[in-house]
Coordinates of C-alpha atoms in Angstrom, one line a residue:
Chain A
X1 CA 0.0 0.0 0.0
X2 CA 2.9 2.4 0.4
X3 CA 3.9 2.6 -3.2
X4 CA 1.8 5.8 -3.6
X5 CA 3.5 7.4 -0.8
X6 CA 6.8 8.0 -2.5
X7 CA 8.2 9.8 -5.5
X8 CA 5.3 10.9 -7.6
X9 CA 4.7 14.0 -5.6
X10 CA 6.8 17.1 -5.8
X11 CA 7.6 18.8 -2.6
X12 CA 5.1 21.6 -1.9
X13 CA 6.5 25.1 -1.9
X14 CA 7.9 26.5 1.4
X15 CA 5.7 28.6 3.6
X16 CA 7.9 31.7 3.4
X17 CA 5.1 34.3 2.7
X18 CA 2.6 32.9 5.1
X19 CA 4.8 32.4 8.1
X20 CA 7.9 34.6 8.3
X21 CA 10.8 32.9 10.1
X22 CA 11.2 33.9 13.7
X23 CA 13.6 36.8 14.3
X24 CA 16.8 35.8 15.9
X25 CA 17.3 37.6 19.2
X26 CA 19.4 36.9 22.3
X27 CA 17.8 34.0 24.1
X28 CA 17.8 35.6 27.5
X29 CA 16.7 38.9 26.2
X30 CA 13.8 37.3 24.3
X31 CA 12.7 35.4 27.4
X32 CA 12.7 38.5 29.6
X33 CA 10.8 40.4 26.9
X34 CA 8.2 37.7 26.5
X35 CA 7.7 36.6 30.1
X36 CA 8.5 39.5 32.4
X37 CA 6.3 38.1 35.2
X38 CA 8.2 34.8 35.2
X39 CA 11.5 36.6 35.4
X40 CA 10.4 38.9 38.2
X41 CA 8.7 36.1 40.2
X42 CA 11.5 33.7 39.5
X43 CA 14.2 36.1 40.6
X44 CA 12.4 37.0 43.8
X45 CA 11.8 33.3 44.5
X46 CA 15.4 32.5 43.8
X47 CA 16.5 35.1 46.2
X48 CA 14.2 33.7 48.9
X49 CA 15.4 30.2 48.1
X50 CA 19.0 31.4 48.3
X51 CA 18.2 32.9 51.7
X52 CA 16.8 29.6 52.9
X53 CA 19.7 27.5 51.7
X54 CA 22.5 29.9 52.8
X55 CA 20.8 31.1 56.0
X56 CA 23.8 30.3 58.3
X57 CA 26.2 32.3 56.1
X58 CA 24.1 35.4 55.8
X59 CA 25.5 37.2 58.9
X60 CA 23.0 35.4 61.1
X61 CA 23.4 34.3 64.7
X62 CA 21.7 31.4 66.4
X63 CA 18.0 32.2 65.9
X64 CA 17.1 30.4 69.2
X65 CA 19.7 32.0 71.4
X66 CA 18.0 33.8 74.3
X67 CA 19.3 37.1 75.6
X68 CA 16.8 38.4 78.2
X69 CA 18.9 41.5 78.8
X70 CA 18.4 42.7 75.2
X71 CA 14.7 42.3 74.8
X72 CA 12.6 44.1 72.2
X73 CA 15.5 46.2 70.9
X74 CA 14.5 48.3 67.9
X75 CA 16.3 47.7 64.6
X76 CA 19.9 48.9 64.7
X77 CA 23.3 48.2 63.2
X78 CA 23.8 45.3 65.6
X79 CA 20.2 43.9 65.4
X80 CA 19.1 44.6 61.8
X81 CA 15.5 43.8 62.4
X82 CA 15.6 44.3 66.2
X83 CA 15.1 41.6 68.9
X84 CA 11.9 39.9 70.2
X85 CA 10.7 39.8 73.8
X86 CA 13.1 37.0 74.6
X87 CA 16.0 38.9 73.1
X88 CA 16.4 36.7 70.1
X89 CA 17.7 38.3 66.9
X90 CA 14.7 38.8 64.6
X91 CA 16.8 39.0 61.4
X92 CA 18.3 35.6 62.1
X93 CA 14.9 34.2 62.9
X94 CA 13.3 35.6 59.8
X95 CA 16.1 34.2 57.6
X96 CA 15.9 30.8 59.2
X97 CA 12.1 31.0 59.1
X98 CA 12.3 31.1 55.3
X99 CA 13.3 27.5 55.4
X100 CA 10.1 26.4 57.1
X101 CA 7.8 28.5 54.8
X102 CA 9.4 27.4 51.6
X103 CA 9.6 23.8 52.6
X104 CA 5.9 23.7 53.6
X105 CA 4.9 25.6 50.5
X106 CA 6.7 23.4 48.1
X107 CA 6.0 20.2 49.9
X108 CA 2.3 20.9 50.1
X109 CA 2.2 22.0 46.4
X110 CA 4.0 18.9 45.3
X111 CA 2.1 16.4 47.5
X112 CA -1.4 17.8 46.8
X113 CA -0.7 18.2 43.1
X114 CA 0.5 14.6 42.7
X115 CA -2.3 13.1 44.8
X116 CA -5.0 15.4 43.4
X117 CA -3.8 14.7 39.8
X118 CA -4.1 11.0 40.4
X119 CA -7.5 11.2 42.0
X120 CA -8.7 13.7 39.3
X121 CA -7.5 11.5 36.4
X122 CA -9.1 8.4 37.9
X123 CA -12.4 10.2 38.5
X124 CA -12.3 11.7 35.0
X125 CA -11.7 8.4 33.3
X126 CA -13.5 5.8 35.4
X127 CA -17.2 6.6 35.4
X128 CA -18.4 4.7 38.4
X129 CA -15.5 6.0 40.6
X130 CA -16.4 9.5 39.6
X131 CA -19.6 9.9 41.6
X132 CA -18.1 8.3 44.8
X133 CA -14.8 10.1 44.8
X134 CA -16.1 13.5 43.9
X135 CA -18.8 13.4 46.6
X136 CA -16.0 12.6 49.2
X137 CA -14.0 15.5 47.8
X138 CA -17.1 17.8 48.0
X139 CA -17.5 16.7 51.6
X140 CA -13.9 17.6 52.4
X141 CA -14.3 20.9 50.6
X142 CA -17.3 21.9 52.6
X143 CA -15.1 22.1 55.7
X144 CA -13.2 25.3 55.9
X145 CA -9.6 24.3 55.1
X146 CA -8.0 26.0 58.0
X147 CA -10.4 24.3 60.4
X148 CA -9.7 21.0 58.8
X149 CA -5.9 21.7 59.2
X150 CA -6.4 22.6 62.8
X151 CA -8.3 19.4 63.4
X152 CA -5.6 17.3 61.8
X153 CA -2.9 19.2 63.8
X154 CA -4.8 18.5 67.0
X155 CA -4.9 14.8 66.0
X156 CA -1.3 14.5 64.7
X157 CA 0.6 16.8 67.0
X158 CA 2.8 19.7 66.1
X159 CA 5.6 19.1 63.6
X160 CA 6.6 20.5 60.2
X161 CA 5.8 17.2 58.6
X162 CA 2.3 17.1 60.1
X163 CA 1.7 20.7 59.0
X164 CA 2.5 19.6 55.4
X165 CA 0.1 16.7 55.7
X166 CA -2.7 18.7 57.3
X167 CA -2.6 21.5 54.7
X168 CA -2.3 19.0 51.8
X169 CA -5.4 17.1 52.9
X170 CA -7.3 20.4 52.7
X171 CA -5.9 21.3 49.3
X172 CA -6.2 17.9 47.5
X173 CA -9.9 18.2 46.7
X174 CA -9.3 21.5 44.9
X175 CA -6.7 19.9 42.6
X176 CA -8.7 16.8 42.1
X177 CA -11.8 18.8 41.2
X178 CA -9.8 21.0 38.8
X179 CA -8.1 18.0 37.1
X180 CA -11.4 16.1 36.8
X181 CA -13.0 19.0 35.1
X182 CA -10.2 19.4 32.7
X183 CA -10.1 15.7 32.0
X184 CA -13.8 15.5 31.4
X185 CA -13.7 18.4 28.9
X186 CA -10.5 17.0 27.2
X187 CA -11.8 13.5 26.7
X188 CA -14.7 15.0 24.6
X189 CA -12.2 16.8 22.4
X190 CA -12.1 15.7 18.8
X191 CA -8.4 15.1 19.0
X192 CA -8.8 12.6 21.7
X193 CA -11.5 10.8 19.7
X194 CA -9.2 11.0 16.7
X195 CA -6.4 9.4 18.8
X196 CA -8.7 6.6 19.9
X197 CA -9.7 6.1 16.2
X198 CA -6.1 5.9 15.2
X199 CA -5.5 3.1 17.7
X200 CA -3.7 4.9 20.6
X201 CA -4.0 2.9 23.8
X202 CA -5.6 4.5 26.8
X203 CA -2.4 5.0 28.9
X204 CA -0.8 6.7 26.0
X205 CA -3.8 8.9 25.4
X206 CA -3.6 10.0 29.0
X207 CA 0.1 10.6 28.8
X208 CA 0.2 12.3 25.4
X209 CA -3.1 14.0 25.0
X210 CA -4.7 14.5 28.4
X211 CA -1.7 15.2 30.8
X212 CA 0.1 17.9 28.8
X213 CA -3.1 19.8 28.5
X214 CA -3.8 19.3 32.2
X215 CA -0.4 20.5 33.2
X216 CA -0.9 24.2 32.5
X217 CA -3.9 24.7 34.8
X218 CA -2.3 22.3 37.3
X219 CA 0.9 24.4 37.5
X220 CA -1.1 27.6 38.0
X221 CA -3.1 25.8 40.7
X222 CA 0.1 24.4 42.3
X223 CA 1.6 27.9 42.6
X224 CA -1.6 29.1 44.1
X225 CA -1.5 26.2 46.6
X226 CA 2.1 26.9 47.3
X227 CA 1.3 30.5 48.2
X228 CA -1.8 29.6 50.2
X229 CA 0.1 26.8 52.0
X230 CA 2.7 29.3 53.2
X231 CA -0.1 31.5 54.4
X232 CA -1.8 28.6 56.1
X233 CA 1.4 27.5 57.8
X234 CA 1.8 31.1 59.1
X235 CA -1.8 31.1 60.2
X236 CA -1.5 27.7 62.0
X237 CA 1.7 28.8 63.7
X238 CA 0.1 32.1 64.6
X239 CA -2.7 30.4 66.4
X240 CA -0.3 27.9 67.9
X241 CA -1.5 24.9 66.0
X242 CA 1.4 24.7 63.5
X243 CA 5.1 24.6 63.6
X244 CA 6.3 23.9 67.1
X245 CA 7.5 27.2 68.8
X246 CA 11.1 25.9 69.0
X247 CA 11.5 26.1 65.2
X248 CA 11.5 29.7 64.0
X249 CA 8.9 30.2 61.3
X250 CA 7.3 33.4 60.1
X251 CA 4.0 32.5 61.6
X252 CA 5.7 31.8 65.0
X253 CA 7.6 35.1 65.0
X254 CA 4.4 37.0 64.2
X255 CA 2.5 35.1 66.8
X256 CA 5.0 36.0 69.4
X257 CA 5.1 39.6 68.4
X258 CA 1.4 39.9 68.3
X259 CA 1.0 41.0 71.9
X260 CA 3.5 43.9 71.4
X261 CA 2.5 44.9 67.9
X262 CA 1.2 48.4 68.9
X263 CA 4.4 49.3 70.7
X264 CA 7.0 47.2 68.8
X265 CA 5.5 46.8 65.4
X266 CA 8.8 45.8 63.8
X267 CA 8.5 42.3 65.3
X268 CA 5.5 41.6 63.2
X269 CA 6.4 43.8 60.3
X270 CA 9.6 42.0 59.0
X271 CA 8.3 38.4 58.9
X272 CA 5.0 39.8 57.3
X273 CA 6.9 41.6 54.6
X274 CA 8.9 38.5 53.8
X275 CA 5.8 36.4 53.7
X276 CA 4.0 38.8 51.4
X277 CA 6.9 39.1 49.0
X278 CA 7.4 35.4 48.8
X279 CA 3.7 34.8 48.2
X280 CA 3.8 37.5 45.5
X281 CA 6.8 35.9 43.9
X282 CA 5.1 32.5 43.7
X283 CA 1.9 34.0 42.3
X284 CA 3.8 36.0 39.7
X285 CA 5.7 32.9 38.6
X286 CA 2.5 30.9 38.3
X287 CA 0.8 33.6 36.3
X288 CA 3.7 33.8 33.9
X289 CA 4.0 30.1 33.6
X290 CA 0.4 29.8 32.6
X291 CA 1.0 32.2 29.7
X292 CA 4.2 30.5 28.7
X293 CA 2.8 27.0 28.8
X294 CA -0.2 27.7 26.6
X295 CA 1.0 27.6 23.0
X296 CA -2.1 29.5 21.9
X297 CA -1.4 32.4 24.2
X298 CA 2.2 32.8 22.9
X299 CA 1.6 36.4 21.9
X300 CA 4.6 38.3 20.9
X301 CA 6.1 35.8 18.6
Chain B
X1 CA -22.6 -0.9 -7.5
X2 CA -21.5 -4.4 -8.3
X3 CA -18.2 -4.2 -6.4
X4 CA -18.2 -6.2 -3.1
X5 CA -19.2 -4.1 -0.2
X6 CA -16.4 -2.7 1.9
X7 CA -18.7 -1.6 4.7
X8 CA -22.1 -3.1 5.4
X9 CA -24.3 -1.7 8.1
X10 CA -27.4 -3.7 9.2
X11 CA -30.2 -2.3 11.2
X12 CA -27.8 -0.3 13.3
X13 CA -29.3 1.2 16.4
X14 CA -27.9 3.6 19.0
X15 CA -30.2 4.6 21.9
X16 CA -28.7 7.0 24.4
X17 CA -30.0 6.5 27.9
X18 CA -31.4 9.5 29.6
X19 CA -30.2 9.4 33.2
X20 CA -32.7 10.8 35.7
X21 CA -29.9 11.6 38.1
X22 CA -28.7 10.2 41.3
X23 CA -29.4 6.5 41.0
X24 CA -29.0 6.5 37.2
X25 CA -32.3 5.0 36.3
X26 CA -33.3 5.5 32.7
X27 CA -36.0 8.1 32.1
X28 CA -36.1 7.3 28.5
X29 CA -34.0 7.0 25.4
X30 CA -32.8 9.3 22.7
X31 CA -33.3 7.3 19.5
X32 CA -30.2 8.7 17.8
X33 CA -30.0 5.8 15.3
X34 CA -33.0 3.6 14.9
X35 CA -32.4 0.9 12.4
X36 CA -30.0 2.2 9.8
X37 CA -28.8 -0.1 7.0
X38 CA -26.6 0.6 3.9
X39 CA -23.6 -0.7 2.1
X40 CA -20.5 1.1 0.9
X41 CA -18.2 -0.2 -1.8
X42 CA -14.4 0.3 -2.2
X43 CA -13.6 3.6 -3.8
X44 CA -17.2 4.8 -3.4
X45 CA -18.5 8.0 -1.7
X46 CA -21.7 7.7 0.2
X47 CA -23.0 11.0 1.6
X48 CA -25.2 11.1 4.6
X49 CA -27.3 14.2 4.7
X50 CA -30.0 15.5 7.0
X51 CA -30.8 18.2 9.5
X52 CA -28.8 18.7 12.7
X53 CA -29.8 16.2 15.3
X54 CA -30.9 13.5 12.8
X55 CA -28.1 11.1 13.8
X56 CA -25.6 11.6 11.1
X57 CA -22.6 12.2 13.4
X58 CA -23.7 9.4 15.7
X59 CA -23.7 7.1 12.7
X60 CA -20.1 8.0 11.9
X61 CA -19.0 7.6 15.5
X62 CA -20.7 4.3 15.8
X63 CA -19.0 2.9 12.8
X64 CA -15.7 4.2 14.2
X65 CA -16.7 2.4 17.5
X66 CA -16.2 5.7 19.4
X67 CA -19.7 5.1 20.4
X68 CA -21.0 1.6 21.2
X69 CA -23.9 0.5 19.1
X70 CA -27.1 -0.6 21.0
X71 CA -28.0 -3.1 18.4
X72 CA -27.4 -4.1 14.8
X73 CA -24.3 -5.2 12.8
X74 CA -21.4 -3.5 11.2
X75 CA -19.3 -5.5 8.7
X76 CA -16.1 -4.3 7.3
X77 CA -14.7 -6.3 4.4
X78 CA -16.5 -9.5 5.5
X79 CA -15.6 -9.1 9.2
X80 CA -18.1 -8.2 11.8
X81 CA -16.7 -5.2 13.7
X82 CA -19.5 -4.1 16.0
X83 CA -18.6 -6.6 18.7
X84 CA -14.8 -6.8 18.4
X85 CA -12.8 -6.8 21.6
X86 CA -10.0 -4.4 22.2
X87 CA -7.2 -6.2 20.5
X88 CA -8.9 -6.9 17.2
X89 CA -10.7 -3.6 17.5
X90 CA -7.3 -1.8 17.3
X91 CA -6.5 -3.7 14.1
X92 CA -9.8 -2.7 12.7
X93 CA -9.1 1.0 13.5
X94 CA -6.2 1.0 11.1
X95 CA -8.6 0.6 8.2
X96 CA -11.2 3.1 9.3
X97 CA -10.2 6.6 9.9
X98 CA -11.9 9.9 10.5
X99 CA -11.7 13.6 9.6
X100 CA -13.6 15.8 12.0
X101 CA -15.6 19.0 11.5
X102 CA -13.7 21.4 13.6
X103 CA -10.1 21.8 12.5
X104 CA -9.3 23.6 15.7
X105 CA -10.3 21.0 18.2
X106 CA -9.3 18.0 16.2
X107 CA -5.6 18.6 16.6
X108 CA -3.8 18.4 19.9
X109 CA -2.5 22.0 20.4
X110 CA 0.6 20.6 22.2
X111 CA 1.8 18.3 19.5
X112 CA 3.9 19.2 16.5
X113 CA 2.4 18.4 13.1
X114 CA 5.0 15.7 12.6
X115 CA 3.9 14.0 15.8
X116 CA 0.2 14.3 14.9
X117 CA 0.7 12.6 11.6
X118 CA 3.2 10.1 12.9
X119 CA 0.9 8.9 15.8
X120 CA -1.2 6.4 13.9
X121 CA 1.9 5.1 12.0
X122 CA 3.7 4.4 15.3
X123 CA 0.6 3.0 16.9
X124 CA 0.3 0.3 14.3
X125 CA 4.0 -0.2 14.0
X126 CA 4.0 0.6 10.3
X127 CA 7.3 2.4 10.2
X128 CA 10.0 3.9 12.5
X129 CA 13.2 5.9 12.3
X130 CA 14.0 7.5 9.0
X131 CA 11.3 5.6 7.2
X132 CA 8.8 7.2 9.5
X133 CA 10.1 10.6 8.6
X134 CA 9.9 9.8 4.9
X135 CA 6.4 8.6 5.3
X136 CA 5.3 11.7 7.2
X137 CA 7.0 13.9 4.5
X138 CA 5.3 12.0 1.8
X139 CA 1.9 12.4 3.5
X140 CA 2.5 16.1 3.8
X141 CA 3.3 16.3 0.1
X142 CA 0.2 14.4 -0.6
X143 CA -2.1 16.8 1.1
X144 CA -0.1 19.7 -0.3
X145 CA 1.4 20.9 2.9
X146 CA 4.9 22.3 2.8
X147 CA 7.5 20.1 4.5
X148 CA 8.8 22.8 6.7
X149 CA 5.4 22.8 8.5
X150 CA 6.4 19.6 10.2
X151 CA 8.0 21.1 13.2
X152 CA 5.3 23.7 13.8
X153 CA 2.3 23.6 16.1
X154 CA -1.3 23.5 14.9
X155 CA -2.2 27.0 16.0
X156 CA 0.3 28.3 13.4
X157 CA -2.0 27.2 10.6
X158 CA -5.2 28.3 9.0
X159 CA -8.4 26.3 9.1
X160 CA -7.8 24.8 5.7
X161 CA -4.2 23.9 6.4
X162 CA -5.3 22.3 9.7
X163 CA -7.9 20.2 7.9
X164 CA -5.1 19.0 5.6
X165 CA -3.2 17.9 8.6
X166 CA -6.3 16.1 9.8
X167 CA -6.6 14.4 6.4
X168 CA -2.9 13.4 6.4
X169 CA -3.4 11.8 9.8
X170 CA -6.4 9.9 8.5
X171 CA -4.4 8.7 5.5
X172 CA -1.4 7.8 7.6
X173 CA -2.3 4.2 8.6
X174 CA -3.4 3.4 5.0
X175 CA -7.1 3.3 5.7
X176 CA -9.6 1.9 3.3
X177 CA -12.5 4.0 4.6
X178 CA -12.4 7.5 5.8
X179 CA -15.4 9.0 7.6
X180 CA -15.6 12.7 7.0
X181 CA -17.8 14.1 9.7
X182 CA -18.8 17.5 8.4
X183 CA -15.2 17.7 7.3
X184 CA -15.6 20.9 5.3
X185 CA -18.5 22.6 7.1
X186 CA -16.3 24.8 9.2
X187 CA -14.3 26.1 6.3
X188 CA -14.6 29.1 4.0
X189 CA -16.1 28.5 0.6
X190 CA -12.9 28.7 -1.4
X191 CA -11.0 26.5 1.1
X192 CA -14.0 24.2 1.2
X193 CA -13.6 23.6 -2.6
X194 CA -9.9 22.9 -2.2
X195 CA -10.5 20.3 0.5
X196 CA -13.3 18.7 -1.4
X197 CA -11.1 18.4 -4.5
X198 CA -8.2 17.1 -2.5
X199 CA -10.5 14.4 -1.0
X200 CA -11.8 13.3 -4.4
X201 CA -8.3 13.3 -5.9
X202 CA -7.1 11.2 -3.0
X203 CA -10.1 8.9 -3.5
X204 CA -9.3 8.4 -7.1
X205 CA -5.7 7.6 -6.4
X206 CA -6.0 5.4 -3.4
X207 CA -9.3 3.8 -4.0
X208 CA -10.6 5.2 -0.7
X209 CA -14.2 4.7 0.4
X210 CA -15.6 7.9 1.9
X211 CA -18.5 8.2 4.2
X212 CA -19.2 11.9 3.8
X213 CA -21.4 13.2 6.5
X214 CA -22.7 16.7 5.7
X215 CA -25.7 19.0 5.7
X216 CA -24.4 20.9 2.7
X217 CA -26.2 19.6 -0.4
X218 CA -24.1 21.6 -2.9
X219 CA -20.9 20.0 -1.7
X220 CA -22.5 16.6 -1.6
X221 CA -23.7 16.9 -5.2
X222 CA -20.2 17.8 -6.2
X223 CA -18.4 14.8 -4.9
X224 CA -20.7 11.9 -4.0
X225 CA -21.7 8.8 -5.8
X226 CA -24.7 8.0 -3.7
X227 CA -26.7 9.9 -1.1
X228 CA -28.5 8.7 2.0
X229 CA -31.0 11.1 3.5
X230 CA -31.6 10.7 7.2
X231 CA -34.5 11.9 9.3
X232 CA -34.7 11.3 13.1
X233 CA -32.4 8.4 13.2
X234 CA -33.6 6.6 10.1
X235 CA -32.6 6.6 6.4
X236 CA -35.7 7.8 4.5
X237 CA -34.2 7.7 1.1
X238 CA -31.1 6.3 -0.5
X239 CA -30.2 6.8 -4.2
X240 CA -27.4 7.5 -6.5
X241 CA -26.6 11.2 -7.0
X242 CA -28.2 11.8 -10.4
X243 CA -31.5 10.1 -9.3
X244 CA -31.7 11.8 -6.0
X245 CA -31.0 15.3 -7.3
X246 CA -33.2 15.0 -10.4
X247 CA -36.0 12.7 -9.2
X248 CA -36.2 12.7 -5.4
X249 CA -39.0 10.5 -4.1
X250 CA -39.4 11.1 -0.4
X251 CA -41.2 14.4 0.5
X252 CA -38.4 15.2 3.0
X253 CA -35.8 14.9 0.3
X254 CA -37.8 17.1 -1.9
X255 CA -38.0 19.7 0.9
X256 CA -34.3 19.5 1.5
X257 CA -33.5 19.9 -2.1
X258 CA -35.8 22.8 -2.6
X259 CA -33.9 24.6 0.3
X260 CA -30.6 24.6 -1.6
X261 CA -29.9 28.1 -2.7
X262 CA -29.6 28.7 -6.4
X263 CA -27.3 31.6 -7.5
X264 CA -29.7 33.0 -10.0
X265 CA -32.5 35.3 -8.7
X266 CA -34.4 35.1 -11.9
X267 CA -35.2 31.4 -11.5
X268 CA -38.5 30.9 -9.9
X269 CA -38.7 27.8 -7.9
X270 CA -41.4 26.0 -6.1
X271 CA -40.2 25.9 -2.5
X272 CA -41.5 23.0 -0.4
X273 CA -41.8 24.7 3.0
X274 CA -41.8 22.5 6.1
X275 CA -43.8 23.5 9.1
X276 CA -42.5 23.3 12.6
X277 CA -39.3 21.8 14.0
X278 CA -37.8 18.3 13.9
X279 CA -39.7 16.3 16.6
X280 CA -37.7 15.2 19.6
X281 CA -35.7 12.0 19.1
X282 CA -36.7 11.1 22.7
X283 CA -40.4 10.6 21.7
X284 CA -40.3 10.1 17.9
X285 CA -43.7 10.3 16.3
X286 CA -45.6 7.1 15.6
X287 CA -45.9 5.6 12.2
X288 CA -43.8 7.6 9.7
X289 CA -41.5 9.9 11.7
X290 CA -42.0 12.6 9.1
X291 CA -45.8 12.7 9.3
X292 CA -45.9 15.7 11.6
X293 CA -44.3 17.9 9.0
X294 CA -45.2 16.1 5.7
X295 CA -47.2 18.1 3.2
X296 CA -48.7 14.9 1.8
X297 CA -49.6 13.2 5.0
X298 CA -52.2 10.5 4.9
X299 CA -54.0 8.5 7.7
X300 CA -51.9 5.5 7.0
X301 CA -48.7 7.5 7.8
X302 CA -49.7 8.1 11.4
X303 CA -50.0 4.5 12.3
X304 CA -48.0 2.4 9.9
X305 CA -44.2 2.9 9.7
X306 CA -43.0 2.8 6.1
X307 CA -40.1 0.7 5.2
X308 CA -37.5 1.3 2.5
X309 CA -38.8 0.0 -0.8
X310 CA -37.5 0.3 -4.3
X311 CA -39.1 3.3 -6.0
X312 CA -36.9 4.0 -9.0
X313 CA -34.2 2.7 -11.3
X314 CA -30.6 2.2 -10.1
X315 CA -31.5 1.1 -6.6
X316 CA -33.4 4.1 -5.4
X317 CA -35.1 3.3 -2.2
X318 CA -37.5 5.4 -0.2
X319 CA -39.4 4.9 3.0
X320 CA -42.7 6.5 2.1
X321 CA -46.3 5.4 1.7
X322 CA -46.9 7.9 -1.1
X323 CA -48.0 6.2 -4.3
X324 CA -47.4 2.8 -2.8
X325 CA -49.7 -0.1 -3.4

């Protein structure tokens, strides 16, 4: 049957007039030009990440060292961000607190994305499972996520690992629901039917046609989850149901500074600024990624 | 047609269950296909025409086994394919391919053109390596797409070019039968003509059978050999092109034909106007399904369902009581 395939056809003329070749520009310059939000968010996040990794080398002292004689000092050359009511250096605490926030944010985003993706794919592809699983997810979603996290923390006890688990459980239904919705709309797409008609097996259809098109909304959702997990961690720590007070985290610092915030606002101010900037960076990155990952939205080509 | 039938469809039915909700009990059925029979020979084009909602697309999808038939038989080249299990079904899929209506949703936006066309070839293990590249290139030449389009994404193409990509994909596994589900309906008139001509050229060369699902009678008249007219899940008339367009028998066919625009305002035509809408396929009318809108309705039509019977030369069949014995 393949005899017709060869030779008798001349090559069609090139597309030159219709699609002009892309202009050559410096790769880095082009990337910054096309995706400014990714660059800004990415750079900010990289800075925060660097802070977390190199915390001991950033002119910090032991963040847990008590110095009762030097309580609630305002910011100065010696104590850049001041000291808290136990005399601990807030600068060091904030820098070390970055570790907890980022770890919780990334771990929750990864865990809830993977589990939610799996549940969503199953629900979207297996009809009888759909009703059961999604009703359970709806049930979980009807409980305010922070309350759910508090309940789990009360059950599991305070540790960073348990914070991750507790927040993840609250976030999984959101991912699962998103993925299921995307899968349901994708499997009705003509190109999925065409793939079935051309003999593609189901695992490959999921891998090649469903997953890549699920990824863009997933990544946006993951960055949102990452940001909200950091906030949730801070909230849990703030109300004393999160990271144990021995580990410096932004939520803990703010919780401890709460009583004094009218007279010594800097105790709350610095961790709050870092938290806000980090959340902003993650959100900017997610927003930029959504544009970059959608080939149809590739505007300035 | 004396050639042996490539595709034979026998009393094919597809009833969609209407779920009432929580416990999934059936409230009723949508009679999308209700006993459709026809044959299609090698190298022949059969057009299926009808209003929207009459079951044309369901027919195509059922033959492709994208939709499971409720009842009836589908034979492809002497093999019954309506009850094949997954392994054999995959082998059958190599021979029956599809071109969809919407050239924008029928191509995965994240695949390069090369990968789209190569997918069926790889699936059926027909070629690999440089042979695969040659084959994709040859297919692109065949549908008159430039080879440098291979590494581009679908969104970089126009509707007509995308439809060519879709046709190349359908040709890729060397299919005998291509189902064109409104394949040109979404295109501009000039592009439409190009694609239709491409399809008939390819048919002449490769001996393809085409099942051309359309509501556009002008296009159908241009490229088809035979025409099946569907109304509410049934074929009401089936004839070769010349007979159907010159001497339609069924009143519905006549109404359809009289609705085709003629590009000459001085020609006075007698329009057969139909009253009302297509009845719901959930509760199709008793007797002849067309009796609610037929200008020639008789008492018999309301109770007795007409069957397809020969009404003219060259195998014209029509399901109508009009001037029947």
